[in-house]
């Protein structure tokens, strides 16, 4: 085996244009969401679906393995500014005219 050819073959696949692992890690880190932000988003979505605190605590525990006490959840909601009456309700689709007329006539 010729040493010159083996070096040439090796350098053909590596060099200055290689992407560094650190930049990929930095990009991933920039996109990562903090655990508290993730919980805030989940709680906001559950409040929008009109779940009450006991239901939210149960859903967080069962579906997300997040354990939180009622007082902690209440305190976090105050810090986050999440009040049930201030969160937009999910959009309700309009009934089609025949269905609406049917309901109104009965």
mmCIF file of C-alpha atoms in Angstrom:
data_model
loop_
_atom_site.group_PDB
_atom_site.id
_atom_site.type_symbol
_atom_site.label_atom_id
_atom_site.label_comp_id
_atom_site.label_asym_id
_atom_site.label_seq_id
_atom_site.Cartn_x
_atom_site.Cartn_y
_atom_site.Cartn_z
ATOM 1 C CA UNK A 1 0.000 0.000 0.000
ATOM 2 C CA UNK A 2 1.343 3.386 -0.956
ATOM 3 C CA UNK A 3 1.560 5.808 1.995
ATOM 4 C CA UNK A 4 1.055 8.845 -0.238
ATOM 5 C CA UNK A 5 -2.267 7.485 -1.573
ATOM 6 C CA UNK A 6 -3.556 6.514 1.876
ATOM 7 C CA UNK A 7 -2.872 10.020 3.212
ATOM 8 C CA UNK A 8 -4.547 11.573 0.186
ATOM 9 C CA UNK A 9 -7.590 9.332 0.585
ATOM 10 C CA UNK A 10 -7.892 10.205 4.254
ATOM 11 C CA UNK A 11 -7.604 13.953 3.807
ATOM 12 C CA UNK A 12 -10.140 13.865 1.015
ATOM 13 C CA UNK A 13 -12.868 13.409 3.635
ATOM 14 C CA UNK A 14 -11.619 15.759 6.322
ATOM 15 C CA UNK A 15 -10.440 19.318 6.421
ATOM 16 C CA UNK A 16 -11.407 22.921 7.051
ATOM 17 C CA UNK A 17 -14.918 22.544 5.679
ATOM 18 C CA UNK A 18 -15.886 19.945 8.288
ATOM 19 C CA UNK A 19 -18.673 21.024 10.592
ATOM 20 C CA UNK A 20 -17.692 21.096 14.220
ATOM 21 C CA UNK A 21 -19.607 19.183 16.831
ATOM 22 C CA UNK A 22 -19.540 22.191 19.135
ATOM 23 C CA UNK A 23 -21.581 24.331 16.736
ATOM 24 C CA UNK A 24 -24.212 21.603 16.460
ATOM 25 C CA UNK A 25 -24.310 21.353 20.246
ATOM 26 C CA UNK A 26 -24.647 25.123 20.549
ATOM 27 C CA UNK A 27 -27.524 25.162 18.068
ATOM 28 C CA UNK A 28 -29.296 22.393 19.984
ATOM 29 C CA UNK A 29 -28.733 24.215 23.262
ATOM 30 C CA UNK A 30 -30.191 27.423 21.811
ATOM 31 C CA UNK A 31 -33.321 25.558 20.730
ATOM 32 C CA UNK A 32 -33.694 23.722 24.051
ATOM 33 C CA UNK A 33 -36.548 24.797 26.288
ATOM 34 C CA UNK A 34 -36.043 25.044 30.025
ATOM 35 C CA UNK A 35 -38.069 22.590 32.132
ATOM 36 C CA UNK A 36 -39.959 25.462 33.743
ATOM 37 C CA UNK A 37 -40.910 26.876 30.342
ATOM 38 C CA UNK A 38 -42.122 23.435 29.287
ATOM 39 C CA UNK A 39 -44.307 23.132 32.405
ATOM 40 C CA UNK A 40 -45.612 26.669 31.853
ATOM 41 C CA UNK A 41 -46.623 25.806 28.294
ATOM 42 C CA UNK A 42 -48.376 22.601 29.385
ATOM 43 C CA UNK A 43 -50.223 24.376 32.214
ATOM 44 C CA UNK A 44 -51.271 27.174 29.852
ATOM 45 C CA UNK A 45 -52.670 24.640 27.371
ATOM 46 C CA UNK A 46 -54.525 22.772 30.131
ATOM 47 C CA UNK A 47 -56.005 26.002 31.464
ATOM 48 C CA UNK A 48 -57.145 26.891 27.956
ATOM 49 C CA UNK A 49 -58.974 23.559 27.910
ATOM 50 C CA UNK A 50 -60.713 24.701 31.132
ATOM 51 C CA UNK A 51 -59.061 22.156 33.426
ATOM 52 C CA UNK A 52 -59.063 22.964 37.133
ATOM 53 C CA UNK A 53 -55.994 22.749 39.410
ATOM 54 C CA UNK A 54 -56.661 19.173 40.656
ATOM 55 C CA UNK A 55 -57.081 17.955 37.070
ATOM 56 C CA UNK A 56 -53.927 19.779 35.957
ATOM 57 C CA UNK A 57 -51.919 18.232 38.798
ATOM 58 C CA UNK A 58 -53.194 14.768 37.864
ATOM 59 C CA UNK A 59 -52.451 15.245 34.148
ATOM 60 C CA UNK A 60 -48.953 16.562 34.895
ATOM 61 C CA UNK A 61 -48.257 13.533 37.076
ATOM 62 C CA UNK A 62 -49.758 10.817 34.866
ATOM 63 C CA UNK A 63 -48.878 12.056 31.380
ATOM 64 C CA UNK A 64 -45.666 13.997 32.015
ATOM 65 C CA UNK A 65 -44.303 12.471 35.278
ATOM 66 C CA UNK A 66 -44.233 15.951 36.822
ATOM 67 C CA UNK A 67 -45.134 16.112 40.498
ATOM 68 C CA UNK A 68 -46.308 19.503 41.760
ATOM 69 C CA UNK A 69 -48.324 20.517 44.809
ATOM 70 C CA UNK A 70 -51.465 22.655 44.540
ATOM 71 C CA UNK A 71 -49.778 25.549 46.369
ATOM 72 C CA UNK A 72 -46.716 25.416 44.102
ATOM 73 C CA UNK A 73 -48.899 25.314 40.999
ATOM 74 C CA UNK A 74 -50.915 28.284 42.269
ATOM 75 C CA UNK A 75 -47.728 30.228 43.038
ATOM 76 C CA UNK A 76 -46.239 29.403 39.612
ATOM 77 C CA UNK A 77 -49.461 30.494 37.887
ATOM 78 C CA UNK A 78 -49.244 33.840 39.692
ATOM 79 C CA UNK A 79 -45.585 34.271 38.700
ATOM 80 C CA UNK A 80 -46.343 33.295 35.106
ATOM 81 C CA UNK A 81 -49.459 35.482 34.985
ATOM 82 C CA UNK A 82 -51.709 32.565 34.063
ATOM 83 C CA UNK A 83 -55.252 33.243 35.164
ATOM 84 C CA UNK A 84 -58.052 31.045 33.926
ATOM 85 C CA UNK A 85 -60.176 33.985 32.806
ATOM 86 C CA UNK A 86 -57.291 35.619 30.890
ATOM 87 C CA UNK A 87 -56.375 32.590 28.791
ATOM 88 C CA UNK A 88 -58.047 32.460 25.386
ATOM 89 C CA UNK A 89 -60.532 29.652 25.069
ATOM 90 C CA UNK A 90 -60.090 27.103 22.283
ATOM 91 C CA UNK A 91 -61.803 28.106 19.068
ATOM 92 C CA UNK A 92 -65.285 26.716 18.685
ATOM 93 C CA UNK A 93 -66.174 25.801 15.153
ATOM 94 C CA UNK A 94 -69.339 27.241 13.733
ATOM 95 C CA UNK A 95 -72.176 24.821 13.100
ATOM 96 C CA UNK A 96 -73.269 24.427 9.550
ATOM 97 C CA UNK A 97 -76.574 26.127 8.695
ATOM 98 C CA UNK A 98 -78.650 22.899 8.467
ATOM 99 C CA UNK A 99 -77.425 21.656 11.842
ATOM 100 C CA UNK A 100 -77.925 25.037 13.510
ATOM 101 C CA UNK A 101 -81.456 25.304 12.060
ATOM 102 C CA UNK A 102 -82.217 21.777 13.211
ATOM 103 C CA UNK A 103 -81.149 22.573 16.760
ATOM 104 C CA UNK A 104 -83.074 25.844 16.830
ATOM 105 C CA UNK A 105 -86.272 24.276 15.514
ATOM 106 C CA UNK A 106 -86.366 21.480 18.090
#
